[in-house]
Coordinates of C-alpha atoms in Angstrom, one line a residue:
Chain A
X1 CA 69.8 28.2 -267.7
X2 CA 71.9 31.0 -266.4
X3 CA 75.6 31.1 -265.7
X4 CA 76.3 33.4 -262.8
X5 CA 79.5 35.3 -262.6
X6 CA 81.3 32.9 -260.3
X7 CA 80.8 30.1 -262.7
X8 CA 78.0 28.3 -260.9
X9 CA 75.2 27.0 -263.1
X10 CA 71.6 27.6 -262.3
X11 CA 68.5 26.2 -264.0
X12 CA 65.5 28.4 -264.6
X13 CA 63.6 27.3 -261.4
X14 CA 66.7 27.9 -259.3
X15 CA 67.2 31.3 -260.8
X16 CA 63.7 32.4 -259.8
X17 CA 64.3 31.1 -256.3
X18 CA 67.6 33.0 -256.1
X19 CA 66.1 36.2 -257.4
X20 CA 63.1 35.9 -255.0
X21 CA 65.5 35.5 -252.2
X22 CA 67.1 38.8 -253.2
X23 CA 63.9 40.7 -253.0
X24 CA 61.8 39.1 -250.3
X25 CA 61.4 41.1 -247.2
X26 CA 64.3 41.0 -245.0
X27 CA 65.2 42.7 -241.8
X28 CA 66.2 46.3 -242.6
X29 CA 69.4 47.5 -241.2
X30 CA 70.9 50.7 -240.0
X31 CA 74.5 51.6 -240.6
X32 CA 74.9 53.1 -237.1
X33 CA 76.5 56.2 -238.7
X34 CA 74.0 59.0 -238.1
X35 CA 75.1 60.9 -241.2
X36 CA 74.2 58.0 -243.5
X37 CA 71.2 56.8 -241.5
X38 CA 69.6 60.3 -241.8
X39 CA 69.9 60.0 -245.6
X40 CA 68.6 56.4 -245.7
X41 CA 65.6 56.8 -243.4
X42 CA 64.2 53.3 -244.0
X43 CA 67.6 51.6 -243.6
X44 CA 69.0 49.1 -246.1
X45 CA 68.8 45.4 -246.9
X46 CA 71.5 42.9 -247.9
X47 CA 73.0 42.2 -250.4
X48 CA 74.2 45.8 -250.5
X49 CA 77.2 46.9 -252.6
X50 CA 78.2 50.5 -252.0
X51 CA 80.5 52.6 -254.0
X52 CA 82.2 55.2 -251.8
X53 CA 83.1 57.8 -254.3
X54 CA 84.9 60.9 -253.3
X55 CA 87.5 63.6 -253.7
X56 CA 91.0 63.0 -252.1
X57 CA 91.1 63.9 -248.4
X58 CA 87.3 63.9 -247.9
X59 CA 87.3 61.0 -245.5
X60 CA 86.5 57.9 -247.7
X61 CA 88.9 55.7 -245.8
X62 CA 87.8 56.7 -242.3
X63 CA 84.2 56.3 -243.4
X64 CA 85.0 52.7 -244.3
X65 CA 86.7 52.2 -240.9
X66 CA 83.7 53.7 -239.2
X67 CA 81.4 51.3 -241.1
X68 CA 83.6 48.4 -239.9
X69 CA 83.4 49.7 -236.3
X70 CA 79.6 49.7 -236.4
X71 CA 79.4 46.4 -238.1
X72 CA 81.7 44.7 -235.6
X73 CA 79.5 46.1 -232.8
X74 CA 76.5 44.4 -234.5
X75 CA 78.4 41.1 -234.5
X76 CA 79.0 41.0 -238.3
X77 CA 82.1 39.4 -239.9
X78 CA 84.3 42.1 -241.4
X79 CA 86.8 41.4 -244.3
X80 CA 89.3 44.1 -245.2
X81 CA 91.1 44.0 -248.5
X82 CA 94.2 46.2 -247.9
X83 CA 95.5 47.2 -251.3
X84 CA 96.8 50.7 -250.5
X85 CA 98.1 50.3 -246.9
X86 CA 99.8 47.9 -244.6
X87 CA 97.2 46.0 -242.5
X88 CA 98.9 47.4 -239.3
X89 CA 98.2 51.0 -240.5
X90 CA 94.5 50.1 -241.0
X91 CA 94.5 48.4 -237.6
X92 CA 95.8 51.6 -236.1
X93 CA 93.2 53.8 -237.7
X94 CA 90.3 51.5 -236.6
X95 CA 91.7 51.4 -233.1
X96 CA 91.7 55.2 -233.2
X97 CA 87.9 55.0 -233.4
X98 CA 87.9 53.1 -230.1
X99 CA 87.7 49.5 -231.4
X100 CA 89.7 46.7 -229.8
X101 CA 90.5 45.3 -233.3
X102 CA 92.8 42.6 -232.1
X103 CA 90.0 41.2 -229.9
X104 CA 87.8 40.9 -232.9
X105 CA 90.6 39.3 -234.9
X106 CA 91.2 36.8 -232.2
X107 CA 87.4 35.9 -232.3
X108 CA 87.8 35.5 -236.1
X109 CA 85.4 38.3 -236.7
X110 CA 87.8 40.5 -238.5
X111 CA 89.9 39.2 -241.4
X112 CA 92.6 41.0 -243.4
X113 CA 93.6 40.1 -247.0
X114 CA 97.0 41.7 -247.3
X115 CA 97.6 42.8 -250.9
X116 CA 100.0 45.5 -250.0
X117 CA 103.1 43.9 -248.5
X118 CA 103.9 41.9 -251.6
X119 CA 103.9 45.1 -253.7
X120 CA 107.0 46.3 -251.9
X121 CA 108.6 42.9 -251.6
X122 CA 107.9 42.3 -247.9
X123 CA 106.7 39.1 -246.4
X124 CA 103.0 39.3 -245.4
X125 CA 102.1 38.5 -241.8
X126 CA 98.4 37.9 -242.4
X127 CA 96.9 34.4 -242.9
X128 CA 95.4 35.6 -246.2
X129 CA 97.7 37.5 -248.5
X130 CA 98.0 37.9 -252.3
X131 CA 99.8 39.9 -254.9
X132 CA 97.3 42.6 -255.9
X133 CA 98.2 42.0 -259.6
X134 CA 96.9 38.5 -259.4
X135 CA 93.1 39.0 -259.5
X136 CA 92.4 35.3 -259.7
X137 CA 94.2 34.7 -256.4
X138 CA 92.5 37.7 -254.9
X139 CA 89.1 36.4 -256.0
X140 CA 89.9 33.0 -254.4
X141 CA 91.0 34.6 -251.1
X142 CA 87.8 36.7 -251.0
X143 CA 85.8 33.5 -251.5
X144 CA 87.6 31.8 -248.7
X145 CA 87.1 34.7 -246.4
X146 CA 83.4 35.1 -247.4
X147 CA 82.9 31.4 -246.8
X148 CA 83.5 32.1 -243.1
X149 CA 80.3 34.0 -242.8
X150 CA 78.2 30.8 -242.5
X151 CA 79.4 30.4 -239.0
X152 CA 80.3 34.0 -238.2
X153 CA 77.3 36.0 -239.4
X154 CA 76.8 38.2 -242.4
X155 CA 79.9 39.7 -243.9
X156 CA 80.9 43.3 -244.5
X157 CA 83.7 43.5 -247.1
X158 CA 85.8 46.5 -247.8
X159 CA 87.9 46.9 -251.0
X160 CA 90.5 49.6 -250.3
X161 CA 90.9 50.7 -253.0
X162 CA 89.6 49.9 -256.5
X163 CA 91.6 52.6 -258.5
X164 CA 94.9 50.8 -257.4
X165 CA 93.6 47.6 -258.9
X166 CA 92.8 49.4 -262.2
X167 CA 96.3 50.9 -262.3
X168 CA 98.0 47.6 -261.5
X169 CA 95.8 45.1 -263.4
X170 CA 94.3 47.2 -266.2
X171 CA 90.8 48.5 -266.7
X172 CA 89.0 45.6 -268.4
X173 CA 90.3 42.9 -266.0
X174 CA 89.5 45.1 -263.0
X175 CA 86.0 45.8 -264.1
X176 CA 85.5 42.1 -264.7
X177 CA 86.9 41.4 -261.3
X178 CA 84.5 43.9 -259.8
X179 CA 81.5 42.3 -261.5
X180 CA 82.5 39.0 -260.1
X181 CA 83.0 40.5 -256.6
X182 CA 79.5 42.1 -256.7
X183 CA 78.0 38.8 -257.8
X184 CA 79.7 37.0 -254.9
X185 CA 78.4 39.7 -252.5
X186 CA 74.9 39.0 -253.8
X187 CA 75.2 35.2 -253.5
X188 CA 76.5 35.6 -249.9
X189 CA 73.9 38.3 -249.2
X190 CA 76.6 40.5 -247.7
X191 CA 77.7 44.1 -247.7
X192 CA 80.5 45.4 -249.8
X193 CA 82.1 48.8 -249.7
X194 CA 84.2 49.8 -252.8
X195 CA 86.4 52.8 -252.2
X196 CA 87.1 55.0 -255.3
X197 CA 88.7 58.4 -255.9
X198 CA 86.2 60.3 -258.1
X199 CA 88.9 62.5 -259.7
X200 CA 91.1 59.6 -260.8
X201 CA 89.1 58.5 -263.8
X202 CA 86.9 59.9 -266.5
X203 CA 83.1 60.0 -266.3
X204 CA 82.7 57.0 -268.6
X205 CA 84.5 54.7 -266.2
X206 CA 82.9 56.2 -263.1
X207 CA 79.4 55.8 -264.5
X208 CA 80.2 52.2 -265.5
X209 CA 81.1 51.4 -261.9
X210 CA 78.1 53.3 -260.6
X211 CA 75.8 51.2 -262.7
X212 CA 77.1 48.0 -261.2
X213 CA 76.5 48.8 -257.5
X214 CA 73.3 49.0 -255.4
X215 CA 74.3 52.3 -253.7
X216 CA 76.6 55.3 -254.5
X217 CA 77.7 57.5 -251.6
X218 CA 79.3 60.6 -253.1
X219 CA 81.7 62.9 -251.2
X220 CA 83.1 66.2 -252.2
X221 CA 85.3 69.0 -250.9
X222 CA 84.9 72.6 -251.7
X223 CA 87.3 75.4 -250.9
X224 CA 85.9 78.7 -249.7
X225 CA 87.3 81.5 -247.5
X226 CA 90.6 79.7 -247.3
X227 CA 89.0 76.6 -245.9
X228 CA 87.8 73.1 -247.1
X229 CA 84.2 72.1 -246.6
X230 CA 83.0 68.5 -247.0
X231 CA 79.6 67.4 -248.3
X232 CA 78.1 63.9 -248.7
X233 CA 75.0 62.7 -250.5
X234 CA 73.5 59.4 -251.6
X235 CA 73.4 59.5 -255.4
X236 CA 71.7 56.2 -255.9
X237 CA 70.2 53.3 -254.1
X238 CA 68.3 50.4 -255.6
X239 CA 65.1 49.4 -253.9
X240 CA 65.6 51.9 -251.0
X241 CA 64.3 55.4 -250.5
X242 CA 67.0 57.9 -249.9
X243 CA 67.7 61.6 -249.5
X244 CA 69.8 63.1 -252.3
X245 CA 70.7 66.4 -250.5
X246 CA 74.3 67.3 -250.2
X247 CA 74.8 67.2 -246.5
X248 CA 77.7 69.0 -244.8
X249 CA 80.0 67.0 -242.5
X250 CA 83.3 67.2 -240.7
X251 CA 86.0 64.5 -240.3
X252 CA 87.1 63.7 -236.8
X253 CA 90.0 61.2 -236.4
X254 CA 88.4 59.6 -233.2
X255 CA 84.8 59.6 -234.4
X256 CA 84.8 59.5 -238.2
X257 CA 82.3 61.4 -240.3
X258 CA 80.0 63.6 -238.2
X259 CA 77.1 65.7 -239.5
X260 CA 77.5 69.4 -238.9
X261 CA 74.9 72.0 -238.5
X262 CA 77.4 74.7 -239.2
X263 CA 76.1 77.2 -241.7
X264 CA 78.1 76.9 -244.9
Chain B
X1 CA 73.1 17.0 -257.3
X2 CA 76.0 18.8 -258.9
X3 CA 74.9 21.0 -261.8
X4 CA 77.3 20.8 -264.7
X5 CA 77.2 23.0 -267.7
X6 CA 76.6 21.8 -271.2
X7 CA 78.6 22.6 -274.2
X8 CA 78.0 25.5 -276.5
X9 CA 75.0 23.7 -277.8
X10 CA 73.5 24.4 -274.3
X11 CA 73.1 20.8 -273.3
X12 CA 73.1 20.3 -269.5
X13 CA 72.5 17.4 -267.2
X14 CA 72.7 16.3 -263.7
X15 CA 75.4 14.2 -262.1
X16 CA 74.7 12.4 -258.9
X17 CA 77.5 12.0 -256.3
X18 CA 79.3 8.7 -256.4
X19 CA 82.5 7.1 -257.5
X20 CA 81.4 6.4 -261.1
X21 CA 78.5 7.6 -263.2
X22 CA 77.2 6.6 -266.5
X23 CA 76.8 9.2 -269.2
X24 CA 76.0 8.6 -272.8
X25 CA 77.5 5.1 -272.5
X26 CA 80.7 6.4 -270.8
X27 CA 81.7 5.3 -267.3
X28 CA 83.4 8.1 -265.4
X29 CA 86.7 7.8 -263.5
X30 CA 87.2 10.3 -260.7
X31 CA 90.6 12.0 -260.6
X32 CA 90.0 12.8 -256.9
X33 CA 91.7 16.2 -257.5
X34 CA 89.9 19.0 -255.7
X35 CA 87.8 20.9 -258.1
X36 CA 89.0 19.1 -261.2
X37 CA 86.2 16.5 -261.4
X38 CA 83.7 19.3 -261.2
X39 CA 84.9 21.1 -264.4
X40 CA 85.4 17.7 -266.1
X41 CA 81.7 16.9 -265.6
X42 CA 82.5 14.1 -263.1
X43 CA 85.9 12.8 -264.2
X44 CA 87.7 11.1 -267.1
X45 CA 85.8 8.7 -269.4
X46 CA 86.9 5.2 -268.3
X47 CA 89.4 3.3 -270.5
X48 CA 90.3 6.4 -272.5
X49 CA 93.5 8.4 -273.0
X50 CA 93.7 12.0 -272.0
X51 CA 96.5 14.4 -273.1
X52 CA 97.7 17.0 -270.5
X53 CA 99.5 19.8 -272.3
X54 CA 101.4 22.5 -270.4
X55 CA 104.6 24.5 -270.2
X56 CA 107.4 24.2 -267.6
X57 CA 106.3 24.5 -264.0
X58 CA 102.5 24.2 -264.7
X59 CA 102.1 21.1 -262.5
X60 CA 101.6 18.4 -265.2
X61 CA 103.6 15.8 -263.3
X62 CA 102.0 16.7 -260.0
X63 CA 98.5 16.4 -261.5
X64 CA 99.3 13.1 -263.1
X65 CA 100.8 11.6 -260.0
X66 CA 97.9 12.8 -257.9
X67 CA 95.6 11.0 -260.4
X68 CA 97.6 7.7 -259.8
X69 CA 97.9 8.2 -256.0
X70 CA 94.2 9.0 -255.6
X71 CA 93.3 6.1 -257.8
X72 CA 95.3 3.7 -255.6
X73 CA 94.4 5.2 -252.2
X74 CA 90.8 6.5 -252.7
X75 CA 89.3 4.3 -255.4
X76 CA 91.2 1.0 -255.2
X77 CA 92.6 1.4 -258.7
X78 CA 96.2 0.3 -259.2
X79 CA 98.4 2.4 -261.4
X80 CA 101.5 2.5 -263.6
X81 CA 103.8 5.5 -264.0
X82 CA 106.1 5.6 -266.9
X83 CA 108.7 8.2 -266.3
X84 CA 110.6 9.5 -269.4
X85 CA 112.3 12.5 -267.7
X86 CA 112.6 12.3 -263.9
X87 CA 114.3 9.5 -262.1
X88 CA 112.1 7.5 -259.7
X89 CA 114.2 8.8 -256.8
X90 CA 113.3 12.4 -257.6
X91 CA 109.7 11.5 -258.0
X92 CA 109.6 9.9 -254.6
X93 CA 111.2 12.9 -253.0
X94 CA 109.0 15.5 -254.8
X95 CA 105.8 13.7 -254.0
X96 CA 106.7 13.2 -250.3
X97 CA 106.9 17.0 -250.1
X98 CA 103.2 17.0 -251.1
X99 CA 102.5 14.3 -248.5
X100 CA 102.1 11.5 -251.2
X101 CA 104.1 8.4 -250.3
X102 CA 104.7 6.5 -253.5
X103 CA 107.2 4.1 -252.0
X104 CA 104.5 2.6 -249.7
X105 CA 102.2 2.1 -252.7
X106 CA 105.1 0.4 -254.6
X107 CA 105.9 -1.8 -251.7
X108 CA 102.2 -2.9 -251.6
X109 CA 102.3 -3.4 -255.4
X110 CA 99.5 -0.9 -255.9
X111 CA 101.7 1.2 -258.1
X112 CA 104.7 0.5 -260.3
X113 CA 107.1 2.9 -261.9
X114 CA 108.6 2.1 -265.3
X115 CA 111.8 4.0 -265.6
X116 CA 112.5 5.2 -269.1
X117 CA 114.2 8.4 -267.8
X118 CA 117.2 9.6 -269.8
X119 CA 119.8 8.4 -267.2
X120 CA 118.4 4.9 -267.2
X121 CA 117.9 4.8 -270.9
X122 CA 121.4 6.1 -271.6
X123 CA 123.2 3.8 -269.3
X124 CA 121.5 0.7 -270.8
X125 CA 121.9 2.0 -274.4
X126 CA 125.6 3.1 -274.1
X127 CA 126.6 -0.3 -272.8
X128 CA 124.6 -2.0 -275.5
X129 CA 126.0 -0.1 -278.5
X130 CA 129.3 1.2 -277.2
X131 CA 129.0 4.9 -277.4
X132 CA 129.9 7.6 -274.8
X133 CA 127.2 8.7 -272.4
X134 CA 125.4 11.9 -273.3
X135 CA 126.1 11.6 -277.1
X136 CA 122.5 11.9 -278.3
X137 CA 123.4 12.5 -281.9
X138 CA 124.6 8.9 -282.3
X139 CA 121.7 7.5 -280.3
X140 CA 119.1 9.3 -282.4
X141 CA 120.4 7.7 -285.5
X142 CA 120.5 4.3 -283.9
X143 CA 118.1 1.5 -284.7
X144 CA 118.1 0.8 -281.0
X145 CA 115.4 3.5 -280.6
X146 CA 113.0 1.1 -282.2
X147 CA 114.1 -1.6 -279.8
X148 CA 113.6 0.7 -276.9
X149 CA 110.1 1.6 -278.1
X150 CA 109.3 -2.1 -278.4
X151 CA 110.5 -2.7 -274.9
X152 CA 108.3 0.1 -273.6
X153 CA 105.2 -1.3 -275.3
X154 CA 106.0 -4.7 -273.9
X155 CA 106.6 -3.4 -270.4
X156 CA 103.4 -1.4 -270.4
X157 CA 101.4 -4.6 -271.3
X158 CA 103.2 -6.8 -268.8
X159 CA 103.2 -4.4 -265.8
X160 CA 99.6 -3.4 -266.3
X161 CA 98.6 -7.1 -266.4
X162 CA 100.7 -8.0 -263.4
X163 CA 99.1 -5.6 -261.0
X164 CA 95.7 -5.4 -262.8
X165 CA 96.3 -1.7 -263.3
X166 CA 93.3 0.6 -264.0
X167 CA 95.3 3.9 -264.5
X168 CA 98.5 4.6 -266.5
X169 CA 100.5 7.8 -266.8
X170 CA 103.2 8.4 -269.4
X171 CA 105.2 11.5 -268.6
X172 CA 106.1 13.0 -271.0
X173 CA 105.4 11.8 -274.5
X174 CA 107.5 14.6 -276.0
X175 CA 110.9 13.3 -275.0
X176 CA 110.0 9.8 -275.9
X177 CA 108.6 10.5 -279.4
X178 CA 111.4 13.0 -280.3
X179 CA 114.1 10.4 -279.9
X180 CA 112.8 9.1 -283.3
X181 CA 114.1 11.4 -286.0
X182 CA 111.9 9.9 -288.8
X183 CA 108.5 11.7 -288.9
X184 CA 106.7 8.8 -290.3
X185 CA 108.0 6.4 -287.8
X186 CA 107.4 9.0 -285.1
X187 CA 103.7 9.1 -286.0
X188 CA 103.4 5.4 -286.2
X189 CA 105.0 5.1 -282.8
X190 CA 102.7 7.7 -281.3
X191 CA 99.7 5.9 -282.7
X192 CA 101.0 2.6 -281.4
X193 CA 101.4 4.0 -278.0
X194 CA 97.8 5.3 -277.8
X195 CA 96.6 1.9 -279.1
X196 CA 98.6 0.0 -276.5
X197 CA 97.3 2.1 -273.7
X198 CA 93.7 1.6 -274.8
X199 CA 94.3 -2.1 -275.2
X200 CA 95.2 -2.4 -271.5
X201 CA 91.7 -1.1 -270.7
X202 CA 93.3 1.5 -268.4
X203 CA 92.3 5.2 -268.1
X204 CA 95.5 6.9 -269.1
X205 CA 97.1 10.3 -269.0
X206 CA 99.8 11.3 -271.5
X207 CA 101.8 14.3 -270.6
X208 CA 102.9 16.6 -273.4
X209 CA 105.2 19.6 -273.0
X210 CA 104.2 22.9 -274.6
X211 CA 106.7 25.5 -275.6
X212 CA 105.2 28.8 -274.4
X213 CA 102.2 30.8 -273.5
X214 CA 100.7 30.2 -276.9
X215 CA 100.7 26.5 -276.1
X216 CA 102.4 25.5 -279.3
X217 CA 103.0 21.7 -279.1
X218 CA 106.1 20.3 -280.7
X219 CA 104.0 17.6 -282.2
X220 CA 100.3 18.1 -282.9
X221 CA 99.2 14.7 -284.2
X222 CA 99.0 13.2 -280.7
X223 CA 95.9 15.3 -280.0
X224 CA 94.0 13.6 -282.7
X225 CA 94.5 10.2 -281.1
X226 CA 93.6 11.5 -277.6
X227 CA 90.1 11.2 -276.3
X228 CA 90.5 14.4 -274.3
X229 CA 92.9 17.3 -274.0
X230 CA 93.5 19.4 -270.9
X231 CA 95.6 22.6 -270.9
X232 CA 97.6 23.8 -268.0
X233 CA 98.9 27.4 -268.5
X234 CA 101.0 29.9 -266.6
X235 CA 100.1 33.5 -267.6
X236 CA 102.7 36.2 -266.7
X237 CA 100.7 39.1 -265.3
X238 CA 102.7 42.2 -264.4
X239 CA 105.4 40.4 -262.4
X240 CA 103.2 37.6 -261.1
X241 CA 102.1 34.2 -262.4
X242 CA 98.4 33.4 -262.9
X243 CA 97.7 29.6 -263.4
X244 CA 94.8 28.5 -265.5
X245 CA 93.3 25.1 -266.5
X246 CA 91.1 24.5 -269.5
X247 CA 89.4 21.4 -270.7
X248 CA 89.9 21.8 -274.4
X249 CA 88.3 18.6 -275.5
X250 CA 86.7 15.6 -273.8
X251 CA 84.7 13.4 -276.2
X252 CA 81.3 12.3 -274.9
X253 CA 81.5 14.6 -271.8
X254 CA 79.6 17.8 -271.4
X255 CA 82.5 19.6 -269.6
X256 CA 83.1 23.1 -268.5
X257 CA 84.5 25.2 -271.3
X258 CA 85.8 28.1 -269.3
X259 CA 89.4 28.4 -268.1
X260 CA 89.6 28.3 -264.3
X261 CA 92.3 29.2 -261.9
X262 CA 94.3 26.5 -260.0
X263 CA 96.9 26.5 -257.3
X264 CA 99.8 24.1 -256.6
X265 CA 99.5 23.9 -252.9
X266 CA 101.7 22.5 -250.2
X267 CA 101.5 19.2 -248.2
X268 CA 98.5 17.0 -248.7
X269 CA 96.9 19.1 -251.4
X270 CA 98.9 19.3 -254.7
X271 CA 96.8 20.7 -257.5
X272 CA 93.6 22.4 -256.4
X273 CA 91.2 23.7 -259.1
X274 CA 88.7 26.4 -258.3
X275 CA 85.6 25.6 -260.5
X276 CA 83.6 28.5 -259.0
X277 CA 86.3 31.1 -259.8
X278 CA 86.9 33.0 -262.9
X279 CA 90.4 33.3 -264.4
X280 CA 91.5 36.9 -264.7
X281 CA 94.4 37.3 -267.1
X282 CA 95.4 38.9 -270.3
X283 CA 94.7 35.6 -272.2

């Protein structure tokens, strides 16, 4: 018998069945972001938890928004856990990429979980809102949102961002929450992007989080000749071939991350 | 089939869906509270007395009244609510906010409220022994406490028989038992109360107030008489409250041992337990 992280109980036969379902051949997907697709030549399969790990200012947030844009185009349900920003600010940024976000919200294809408003004592306007210090309530809200995927297609979930949870709720509780979230992602066979500043924590914590996820996308900025240069690589993917080369890119507010051929 | 976990000895078993199930000789009574029956391993054992322990604002009364309401409305089991603290008027108002109309159930004689609340008790007692209202020091020394207790026992038996009750709630035992200053008499009274509830054949809840986060009970002996103990806790987490429910003990039932989060929701919901969710707190 195995107790999976969400508390559900599985007998040995069921466990095998569940694990088989993880690994059996499924349709391979493309992210629709050429920079990533060139590094993941065979695509990816769900469940897929991705740690978006990068320096401040290297475009982690806009990358998540770009991923949302492409997923919405593919008809997937997108759930955005806004911990660091007002949902309206996130809406504005995604709209800047040319997405009619309100239309998708009206169709029920885009759901916000507002964890930000309560932090500054404002009343949340979203249907799902929770105090970011209350990880139990956040976990319940995420389950409610993920449960929508049965009728609305596979979900893409964004946690923006994980370091704030650590600062507000403590390291141990936050890591435990992340384990549970990843388990839910696996059960629902969905995609989960976890945004994290790679300079905010020591290597022990970072490697701990990297161990938990299926894929790590690492982004860095380097200053040369009075200018910042951005690079991205895929450090790890489970069960998928990937290119580990640092690849240069530029950040465009209306297009997101774009591969550059510029000699650096 | 619902899969329910075993105890630490790794027992596990299957429970089929239905109003009642038989498990190691125990018939199960569903509480009808969303998520709670799942962590209980189906429900409460029939005819037994369960202690609900919790601090202020944890939803003890709400949970108990939901147990009675669901019993009468969903499962055709009449109930008795013995209130020691709140007046019946307040209970009616509070439950209406949750969409539970107790007055209709009382009108249909599917539920009766025995009023042992302080206001009712004091008005009857002050007129009886001629002391000023609110003067507890004189009341606590009075032999009338024993009479009051005897009246309660008599009322429970009579009312339960009159409406063929299957469920009883006593809310809370703490106030009732502490009116008796003599510890030996207090223990005898507590034992007698548990015995009377079992004699009625009803499945009963006794509510017990806890002092703080460490769940210190004013009086521990009651747990040894109870067939099961359920803890409702509020954890203060950096400016917010996290609510958790734990089944501490339930004889004969292989129940879930983990604490789970619960919410006290608005109209029509009341207590909702999340058996598939983990409790994140500094507990």
